[in-house]
Amino acid sequence: MIWRSVVGKLSLTIVGVVSMALILLGMMLAQLFENYFYEREASDLKVLTQSVVKVLENAPNRGEALTSVTQLIESDYRTIFVVNKDNRNVLPRTVQLMLDDPRLSDAWRGETVVFRGQFPDPTGKTRAYLPFLVSAQAHVAPDGLELVLIYETDEPIQAAKNKIDQLIFAALAIALFVTTLYALFLTRRITLPLREMHTAANHIAEGHYNMRLSIDFQDEIGSLARSFNHMAHQLEETMTTLKRERDQLTRILRALGEGVISVDEHLKIRLINPHAENLLSTIFGTSDTLPPVLTSVFKETIAKQEEEKKTIEQGGATLIVLTSPLTDKEKDKILGAVGVLRDVTQERQLDRLRHDFIANVSHELKTPIAMLQGYTEALLDGVYSSPEEQRELINILYEESLRMGRLVYDLLDYTRIETGHFELNLEEAAIQPLIDRLRRRYSAFSAEQDVHLRIICEVQGRAWVDPHRLEQILINLLDNAFRYTPKGGNIDVLIWREERHLKIDVADSGSGIAEEDLPFLFERFYKADKARTRKGEGTGLGLSIVKRLVEAHDGSITVESKLGIGTTFHLDFPHAFAPPLNTHEV
């Protein structure tokens, strides 16, 4: 509705106020003009009365003079009477009432009297009293004192007044029309910028912070528009800063290596970073809701409003959960809690591996050192009965020293690989010479162990490998195969090319490896059941070194094994027949 809008209210207010002012002004002007007309008519009537008196006083023939004056003065609205003692009683009732009016008393004393009054209609057309303007003055006639009485109706005055009223009404109507137009123009001039501000405010509320007003008034509205633009500019900068900080926070949360979860007071997830989602999905099977074990931690934090630290073990994983309450200090209200999930499974495993490493090294060194010490003491004490026994003791000392040497060299190799100080020297090397060296190395040993070794190389030409490290890989695998293959068994090495890949299989017909041991086969110092070996002389580092050397070639190694059947290692070097881009550093 129009009266509910600013335009309607302001326009109606202006038009109403101006209308009231114009109406009051019109009424005042109408009254002013009416008074003016009565005063002017009274003055004219007074002068006319005085003139008639003078004419009658100076006329030689009063009858002719009175007739002439009557003809000149009387009209439809004006009448003259000359009252004396002879005709006073026969005058019309209207005139008699005029004569009885107290205001006429001064006229009998020679003064000119003019007054307004309500008297009966002399024509008898209506019984109502009509307004009359009466003028009278007495003078001394030859027959005695007589009174000249002239009265007239207010029709001329009302006619003039009506014309003036019409002019005033027309002027008021024009003024009101102009005022209405001006009010509409003024209100539109005021409200259009307000509407523009309303539209701009809605756009800003929708997120369009670059919205600006193009109002260039030099008044209060212009000042308001400039303040609005300044506010919009500050809001845009603030929102841009908040968005930038939010994006930075999001990137930080995404880049964090720890899970972050924020919940409200009802334990509903409000914020979760990808790492936390991955942890919840992997460990608890869901990332949409908190698992019960975490729910209890957050619930306790919110209830106590204190930081909590819990260690949770679930499905083989270990989590450290640090939680802290979120509070609104101004309103003294709890908002929820935030928690950091740290997966320490690998750290715990590394701690265990470190402990196991030290224990295994100590254990592996303990046996040869004890044997060296024991046999050395036996030699020093001369506990032998013949040169053959002495030679056997010295041979045992030599073998144990070799075993310690292999352990130390394996440890050095493994340490260099793990610490990144191992460089792989790739070159385009011939494969066949390497195979020939392996055959010569193991020909006598295979005959001594009664194990049939067969090496088949289907690769002709060269391959991009580190020949010394490839030979070390095969020696470790063959040593391991001989260690686990009983007499009469077979060891097969197959080397072939598949597109750019160099493929190597090392298979033995040994006792095999239990399925539960396979996932841990390449861990350092891990050994399968020693009862299956013919000699428990391994260091437990060979396969770990093999795996890392193969991976240094960007290759992969897998193992298949069945108890009582044997074990096969599959090696794949995917870039052996393509020139390398650079030298790998492990």
PDB file of C-alpha atoms in Angstrom, residues 192-397:
ATOM      1  CA  LEU A 192      15.402   6.610  -5.090  1.00  0.00           C
ATOM      2  CA  PRO A 193      18.842   6.728  -3.430  1.00  0.00           C
ATOM      3  CA  LEU A 194      17.359   4.851  -0.477  1.00  0.00           C
ATOM      4  CA  ARG A 195      16.026   2.170  -2.830  1.00  0.00           C
ATOM      5  CA  GLU A 196      19.407   2.000  -4.512  1.00  0.00           C
ATOM      6  CA  MET A 197      21.000   1.589  -1.090  1.00  0.00           C
ATOM      7  CA  HIS A 198      18.458  -1.129  -0.263  1.00  0.00           C
ATOM      8  CA  THR A 199      19.307  -2.978  -3.482  1.00  0.00           C
ATOM      9  CA  ALA A 200      23.030  -2.570  -2.857  1.00  0.00           C
ATOM     10  CA  ALA A 201      22.621  -3.832   0.724  1.00  0.00           C
ATOM     11  CA  ASN A 202      20.803  -6.933  -0.556  1.00  0.00           C
ATOM     12  CA  HIS A 203      23.578  -7.572  -3.091  1.00  0.00           C
ATOM     13  CA  ILE A 204      26.189  -7.239  -0.339  1.00  0.00           C
ATOM     14  CA  ALA A 205      24.155  -9.596   1.850  1.00  0.00           C
ATOM     15  CA  GLU A 206      24.259 -12.110  -1.027  1.00  0.00           C
ATOM     16  CA  GLY A 207      28.063 -11.899  -1.094  1.00  0.00           C
ATOM     17  CA  HIS A 208      28.640  -9.288  -3.852  1.00  0.00           C
ATOM     18  CA  TYR A 209      30.986  -7.137  -1.794  1.00  0.00           C
ATOM     19  CA  ASN A 210      32.160  -5.081  -4.794  1.00  0.00           C
ATOM     20  CA  MET A 211      28.774  -3.324  -4.993  1.00  0.00           C
ATOM     21  CA  ARG A 212      29.045   0.498  -4.895  1.00  0.00           C
ATOM     22  CA  LEU A 213      26.580   3.417  -5.076  1.00  0.00           C
ATOM     23  CA  SER A 214      26.829   6.058  -7.817  1.00  0.00           C
ATOM     24  CA  ILE A 215      25.076   8.828  -5.824  1.00  0.00           C
ATOM     25  CA  ASP A 216      26.913  12.156  -5.981  1.00  0.00           C
ATOM     26  CA  PHE A 217      24.621  14.453  -3.996  1.00  0.00           C
ATOM     27  CA  GLN A 218      26.155  17.150  -1.827  1.00  0.00           C
ATOM     28  CA  ASP A 219      23.629  16.746   0.953  1.00  0.00           C
ATOM     29  CA  GLU A 220      22.871  14.302   3.739  1.00  0.00           C
ATOM     30  CA  ILE A 221      21.904  11.603   1.237  1.00  0.00           C
ATOM     31  CA  GLY A 222      25.195  12.035  -0.582  1.00  0.00           C
ATOM     32  CA  SER A 223      27.024  11.828   2.737  1.00  0.00           C
ATOM     33  CA  LEU A 224      25.078   8.660   3.590  1.00  0.00           C
ATOM     34  CA  ALA A 225      25.934   7.165   0.176  1.00  0.00           C
ATOM     35  CA  ARG A 226      29.617   7.912   0.651  1.00  0.00           C
ATOM     36  CA  SER A 227      29.497   6.358   4.112  1.00  0.00           C
ATOM     37  CA  PHE A 228      27.760   3.311   2.608  1.00  0.00           C
ATOM     38  CA  ASN A 229      30.469   2.965  -0.060  1.00  0.00           C
ATOM     39  CA  HIS A 230      33.159   3.305   2.598  1.00  0.00           C
ATOM     40  CA  MET A 231      31.422   0.633   4.681  1.00  0.00           C
ATOM     41  CA  ALA A 232      31.139  -1.651   1.622  1.00  0.00           C
ATOM     42  CA  HIS A 233      34.847  -1.110   0.869  1.00  0.00           C
ATOM     43  CA  GLN A 234      35.845  -1.920   4.443  1.00  0.00           C
ATOM     44  CA  LEU A 235      33.516  -4.934   4.435  1.00  0.00           C
ATOM     45  CA  GLU A 236      35.008  -6.161   1.147  1.00  0.00           C
ATOM     46  CA  GLU A 237      38.526  -5.860   2.530  1.00  0.00           C
ATOM     47  CA  THR A 238      37.476  -7.580   5.760  1.00  0.00           C
ATOM     48  CA  MET A 239      35.751 -10.426   3.933  1.00  0.00           C
ATOM     49  CA  THR A 240      38.711 -10.760   1.555  1.00  0.00           C
ATOM     50  CA  THR A 241      41.045 -10.961   4.538  1.00  0.00           C
ATOM     51  CA  LEU A 242      38.772 -13.480   6.261  1.00  0.00           C
ATOM     52  CA  LYS A 243      38.550 -15.546   3.076  1.00  0.00           C
ATOM     53  CA  ARG A 244      42.307 -15.433   2.644  1.00  0.00           C
ATOM     54  CA  GLU A 245      42.828 -16.477   6.257  1.00  0.00           C
ATOM     55  CA  ARG A 246      40.177 -19.184   5.904  1.00  0.00           C
ATOM     56  CA  ASP A 247      41.864 -20.488   2.741  1.00  0.00           C
ATOM     57  CA  GLN A 248      45.210 -20.418   4.507  1.00  0.00           C
ATOM     58  CA  LEU A 249      43.701 -22.249   7.465  1.00  0.00           C
ATOM     59  CA  THR A 250      42.134 -24.786   5.098  1.00  0.00           C
ATOM     60  CA  ARG A 251      45.449 -25.313   3.317  1.00  0.00           C
ATOM     61  CA  ILE A 252      47.240 -25.602   6.651  1.00  0.00           C
ATOM     62  CA  LEU A 253      44.712 -28.140   7.880  1.00  0.00           C
ATOM     63  CA  ARG A 254      45.008 -30.072   4.618  1.00  0.00           C
ATOM     64  CA  ALA A 255      48.795 -29.998   4.777  1.00  0.00           C
ATOM     65  CA  LEU A 256      48.954 -31.046   8.413  1.00  0.00           C
ATOM     66  CA  GLY A 257      50.317 -34.500   8.948  1.00  0.00           C
ATOM     67  CA  GLU A 258      47.982 -34.831  11.914  1.00  0.00           C
ATOM     68  CA  GLY A 259      44.210 -35.167  12.004  1.00  0.00           C
ATOM     69  CA  VAL A 260      42.146 -32.221  13.262  1.00  0.00           C
ATOM     70  CA  ILE A 261      38.504 -32.572  14.332  1.00  0.00           C
ATOM     71  CA  SER A 262      36.225 -29.875  15.738  1.00  0.00           C
ATOM     72  CA  VAL A 263      32.859 -30.755  17.285  1.00  0.00           C
ATOM     73  CA  ASP A 264      30.004 -28.677  18.722  1.00  0.00           C
ATOM     74  CA  GLU A 265      28.490 -29.058  22.174  1.00  0.00           C
ATOM     75  CA  HIS A 266      26.285 -31.862  20.803  1.00  0.00           C
ATOM     76  CA  LEU A 267      29.381 -33.804  19.596  1.00  0.00           C
ATOM     77  CA  LYS A 268      28.515 -33.274  15.931  1.00  0.00           C
ATOM     78  CA  ILE A 269      31.492 -32.844  13.611  1.00  0.00           C
ATOM     79  CA  ARG A 270      31.827 -29.218  12.476  1.00  0.00           C
ATOM     80  CA  LEU A 271      35.308 -29.377  10.942  1.00  0.00           C
ATOM     81  CA  ILE A 272      37.545 -32.234   9.885  1.00  0.00           C
ATOM     82  CA  ASN A 273      40.671 -32.209   7.740  1.00  0.00           C
ATOM     83  CA  PRO A 274      41.479 -34.880   5.122  1.00  0.00           C
ATOM     84  CA  HIS A 275      44.086 -36.578   7.311  1.00  0.00           C
ATOM     85  CA  ALA A 276      41.526 -37.035  10.097  1.00  0.00           C
ATOM     86  CA  GLU A 277      38.981 -38.368   7.594  1.00  0.00           C
ATOM     87  CA  ASN A 278      41.554 -40.867   6.355  1.00  0.00           C
ATOM     88  CA  LEU A 279      42.406 -41.951   9.911  1.00  0.00           C
ATOM     89  CA  LEU A 280      38.747 -42.410  10.880  1.00  0.00           C
ATOM     90  CA  SER A 281      37.954 -44.287   7.666  1.00  0.00           C
ATOM     91  CA  THR A 282      41.024 -46.526   7.903  1.00  0.00           C
ATOM     92  CA  ILE A 283      40.943 -47.283  11.612  1.00  0.00           C
ATOM     93  CA  PHE A 284      37.250 -46.982  12.550  1.00  0.00           C
ATOM     94  CA  GLY A 285      35.571 -47.523   9.174  1.00  0.00           C
ATOM     95  CA  THR A 286      33.644 -44.213   9.103  1.00  0.00           C
ATOM     96  CA  SER A 287      34.393 -40.492   8.885  1.00  0.00           C
ATOM     97  CA  ASP A 288      30.859 -39.080   9.115  1.00  0.00           C
ATOM     98  CA  THR A 289      30.414 -39.523  12.857  1.00  0.00           C
ATOM     99  CA  LEU A 290      32.702 -39.885  15.822  1.00  0.00           C
ATOM    100  CA  PRO A 291      33.406 -43.473  16.873  1.00  0.00           C
ATOM    101  CA  PRO A 292      32.418 -44.287  20.468  1.00  0.00           C
ATOM    102  CA  VAL A 293      35.979 -44.235  21.790  1.00  0.00           C
ATOM    103  CA  LEU A 294      36.543 -40.691  20.452  1.00  0.00           C
ATOM    104  CA  THR A 295      33.055 -39.598  21.521  1.00  0.00           C
ATOM    105  CA  SER A 296      33.889 -40.416  25.125  1.00  0.00           C
ATOM    106  CA  VAL A 297      37.124 -38.408  24.926  1.00  0.00           C
ATOM    107  CA  PHE A 298      35.402 -35.298  23.485  1.00  0.00           C
ATOM    108  CA  LYS A 299      32.487 -35.690  25.913  1.00  0.00           C
ATOM    109  CA  GLU A 300      34.861 -35.756  28.864  1.00  0.00           C
ATOM    110  CA  THR A 301      36.702 -32.680  27.561  1.00  0.00           C
ATOM    111  CA  ILE A 302      33.452 -30.700  27.208  1.00  0.00           C
ATOM    112  CA  ALA A 303      32.194 -31.827  30.610  1.00  0.00           C
ATOM    113  CA  LYS A 304      35.422 -30.972  32.467  1.00  0.00           C
ATOM    114  CA  GLN A 305      36.306 -28.013  30.199  1.00  0.00           C
ATOM    115  CA  GLU A 306      39.915 -29.137  30.446  1.00  0.00           C
ATOM    116  CA  GLU A 307      42.500 -30.402  27.987  1.00  0.00           C
ATOM    117  CA  GLU A 308      42.723 -34.165  27.684  1.00  0.00           C
ATOM    118  CA  LYS A 309      45.370 -36.523  26.320  1.00  0.00           C
ATOM    119  CA  LYS A 310      44.471 -40.117  25.550  1.00  0.00           C
ATOM    120  CA  THR A 311      46.196 -43.006  23.829  1.00  0.00           C
ATOM    121  CA  ILE A 312      43.870 -45.171  21.759  1.00  0.00           C
ATOM    122  CA  GLU A 313      44.787 -48.534  20.269  1.00  0.00           C
ATOM    123  CA  GLN A 314      42.408 -49.824  17.616  1.00  0.00           C
ATOM    124  CA  GLY A 315      42.882 -52.419  14.894  1.00  0.00           C
ATOM    125  CA  GLY A 316      46.641 -52.543  15.248  1.00  0.00           C
ATOM    126  CA  ALA A 317      46.936 -48.740  15.072  1.00  0.00           C
ATOM    127  CA  THR A 318      47.945 -46.427  17.896  1.00  0.00           C
ATOM    128  CA  LEU A 319      46.515 -42.895  18.142  1.00  0.00           C
ATOM    129  CA  ILE A 320      47.369 -40.113  20.554  1.00  0.00           C
ATOM    130  CA  VAL A 321      44.362 -37.791  20.932  1.00  0.00           C
ATOM    131  CA  LEU A 322      44.841 -34.279  22.303  1.00  0.00           C
ATOM    132  CA  THR A 323      41.562 -32.447  22.965  1.00  0.00           C
ATOM    133  CA  SER A 324      40.831 -28.921  24.144  1.00  0.00           C
ATOM    134  CA  PRO A 325      37.489 -27.203  24.916  1.00  0.00           C
ATOM    135  CA  LEU A 326      36.178 -24.306  22.810  1.00  0.00           C
ATOM    136  CA  THR A 327      34.498 -21.607  24.910  1.00  0.00           C
ATOM    137  CA  ASP A 328      32.916 -18.182  24.403  1.00  0.00           C
ATOM    138  CA  LYS A 329      34.474 -16.205  27.242  1.00  0.00           C
ATOM    139  CA  GLU A 330      32.175 -13.203  26.795  1.00  0.00           C
ATOM    140  CA  LYS A 331      29.020 -15.302  27.133  1.00  0.00           C
ATOM    141  CA  ASP A 332      30.692 -17.922  29.374  1.00  0.00           C
ATOM    142  CA  LYS A 333      29.339 -20.633  27.109  1.00  0.00           C
ATOM    143  CA  ILE A 334      30.893 -23.887  25.904  1.00  0.00           C
ATOM    144  CA  LEU A 335      30.936 -24.099  22.107  1.00  0.00           C
ATOM    145  CA  GLY A 336      32.412 -27.553  21.672  1.00  0.00           C
ATOM    146  CA  ALA A 337      35.897 -29.015  21.492  1.00  0.00           C
ATOM    147  CA  VAL A 338      38.784 -29.451  19.073  1.00  0.00           C
ATOM    148  CA  GLY A 339      40.986 -32.489  18.904  1.00  0.00           C
ATOM    149  CA  VAL A 340      44.284 -33.436  17.272  1.00  0.00           C
ATOM    150  CA  LEU A 341      44.736 -37.068  16.209  1.00  0.00           C
ATOM    151  CA  ARG A 342      48.317 -38.206  15.880  1.00  0.00           C
ATOM    152  CA  ASP A 343      49.002 -41.591  14.354  1.00  0.00           C
ATOM    153  CA  VAL A 344      52.016 -42.908  16.212  1.00  0.00           C
ATOM    154  CA  THR A 345      51.710 -46.448  14.882  1.00  0.00           C
ATOM    155  CA  GLN A 346      54.790 -46.127  12.711  1.00  0.00           C
ATOM    156  CA  GLU A 347      56.721 -44.374  15.472  1.00  0.00           C
ATOM    157  CA  ARG A 348      55.903 -47.194  17.868  1.00  0.00           C
ATOM    158  CA  GLN A 349      56.900 -49.712  15.211  1.00  0.00           C
ATOM    159  CA  LEU A 350      60.140 -47.812  14.590  1.00  0.00           C
ATOM    160  CA  ASP A 351      60.824 -47.768  18.307  1.00  0.00           C
ATOM    161  CA  ARG A 352      60.269 -51.500  18.430  1.00  0.00           C
ATOM    162  CA  LEU A 353      62.413 -51.989  15.327  1.00  0.00           C
ATOM    163  CA  ARG A 354      65.147 -49.832  16.829  1.00  0.00           C
ATOM    164  CA  HIS A 355      65.019 -51.858  19.994  1.00  0.00           C
ATOM    165  CA  ASP A 356      64.968 -55.073  18.003  1.00  0.00           C
ATOM    166  CA  PHE A 357      67.831 -53.803  15.825  1.00  0.00           C
ATOM    167  CA  ILE A 358      70.053 -53.156  18.818  1.00  0.00           C
ATOM    168  CA  ALA A 359      69.049 -56.474  20.381  1.00  0.00           C
ATOM    169  CA  ASN A 360      69.607 -58.380  17.133  1.00  0.00           C
ATOM    170  CA  VAL A 361      72.980 -56.774  16.469  1.00  0.00           C
ATOM    171  CA  SER A 362      74.007 -57.527  20.012  1.00  0.00           C
ATOM    172  CA  HIS A 363      72.751 -61.089  19.651  1.00  0.00           C
ATOM    173  CA  GLU A 364      74.386 -61.611  16.253  1.00  0.00           C
ATOM    174  CA  LEU A 365      77.716 -60.298  17.518  1.00  0.00           C
ATOM    175  CA  LYS A 366      77.482 -62.117  20.806  1.00  0.00           C
ATOM    176  CA  THR A 367      77.757 -65.624  19.310  1.00  0.00           C
ATOM    177  CA  PRO A 368      80.872 -65.125  17.118  1.00  0.00           C
ATOM    178  CA  ILE A 369      82.566 -63.018  19.804  1.00  0.00           C
ATOM    179  CA  ALA A 370      81.889 -65.726  22.399  1.00  0.00           C
ATOM    180  CA  MET A 371      83.198 -68.407  20.024  1.00  0.00           C
ATOM    181  CA  LEU A 372      86.280 -66.337  19.186  1.00  0.00           C
ATOM    182  CA  GLN A 373      86.924 -65.777  22.843  1.00  0.00           C
ATOM    183  CA  GLY A 374      86.383 -69.439  23.759  1.00  0.00           C
ATOM    184  CA  TYR A 375      88.470 -70.938  21.003  1.00  0.00           C
ATOM    185  CA  THR A 376      91.213 -68.351  21.506  1.00  0.00           C
ATOM    186  CA  GLU A 377      91.382 -69.276  25.182  1.00  0.00           C
ATOM    187  CA  ALA A 378      91.514 -72.954  24.151  1.00  0.00           C
ATOM    188  CA  LEU A 379      94.480 -72.244  21.880  1.00  0.00           C
ATOM    189  CA  LEU A 380      96.209 -70.201  24.567  1.00  0.00           C
ATOM    190  CA  ASP A 381      95.657 -72.939  27.118  1.00  0.00           C
ATOM    191  CA  GLY A 382      96.860 -75.599  24.641  1.00  0.00           C
ATOM    192  CA  VAL A 383      93.631 -77.597  24.837  1.00  0.00           C
ATOM    193  CA  TYR A 384      94.294 -79.741  21.805  1.00  0.00           C
ATOM    194  CA  SER A 385      95.961 -83.103  21.414  1.00  0.00           C
ATOM    195  CA  SER A 386      97.196 -82.978  17.861  1.00  0.00           C
ATOM    196  CA  PRO A 387      98.037 -80.532  15.073  1.00  0.00           C
ATOM    197  CA  GLU A 388      94.812 -81.514  13.344  1.00  0.00           C
ATOM    198  CA  GLU A 389      92.759 -80.359  16.340  1.00  0.00           C
ATOM    199  CA  GLN A 390      94.751 -77.148  16.478  1.00  0.00           C
ATOM    200  CA  ARG A 391      94.129 -76.579  12.788  1.00  0.00           C
ATOM    201  CA  GLU A 392      90.380 -77.247  13.297  1.00  0.00           C
ATOM    202  CA  LEU A 393      90.229 -74.646  16.117  1.00  0.00           C
ATOM    203  CA  ILE A 394      92.022 -72.095  13.938  1.00  0.00           C
ATOM    204  CA  ASN A 395      89.632 -72.854  11.056  1.00  0.00           C
ATOM    205  CA  ILE A 396      86.632 -72.274  13.359  1.00  0.00           C
ATOM    206  CA  LEU A 397      88.133 -68.958  14.438  1.00  0.00           C
TER     207      LEU A 397
END
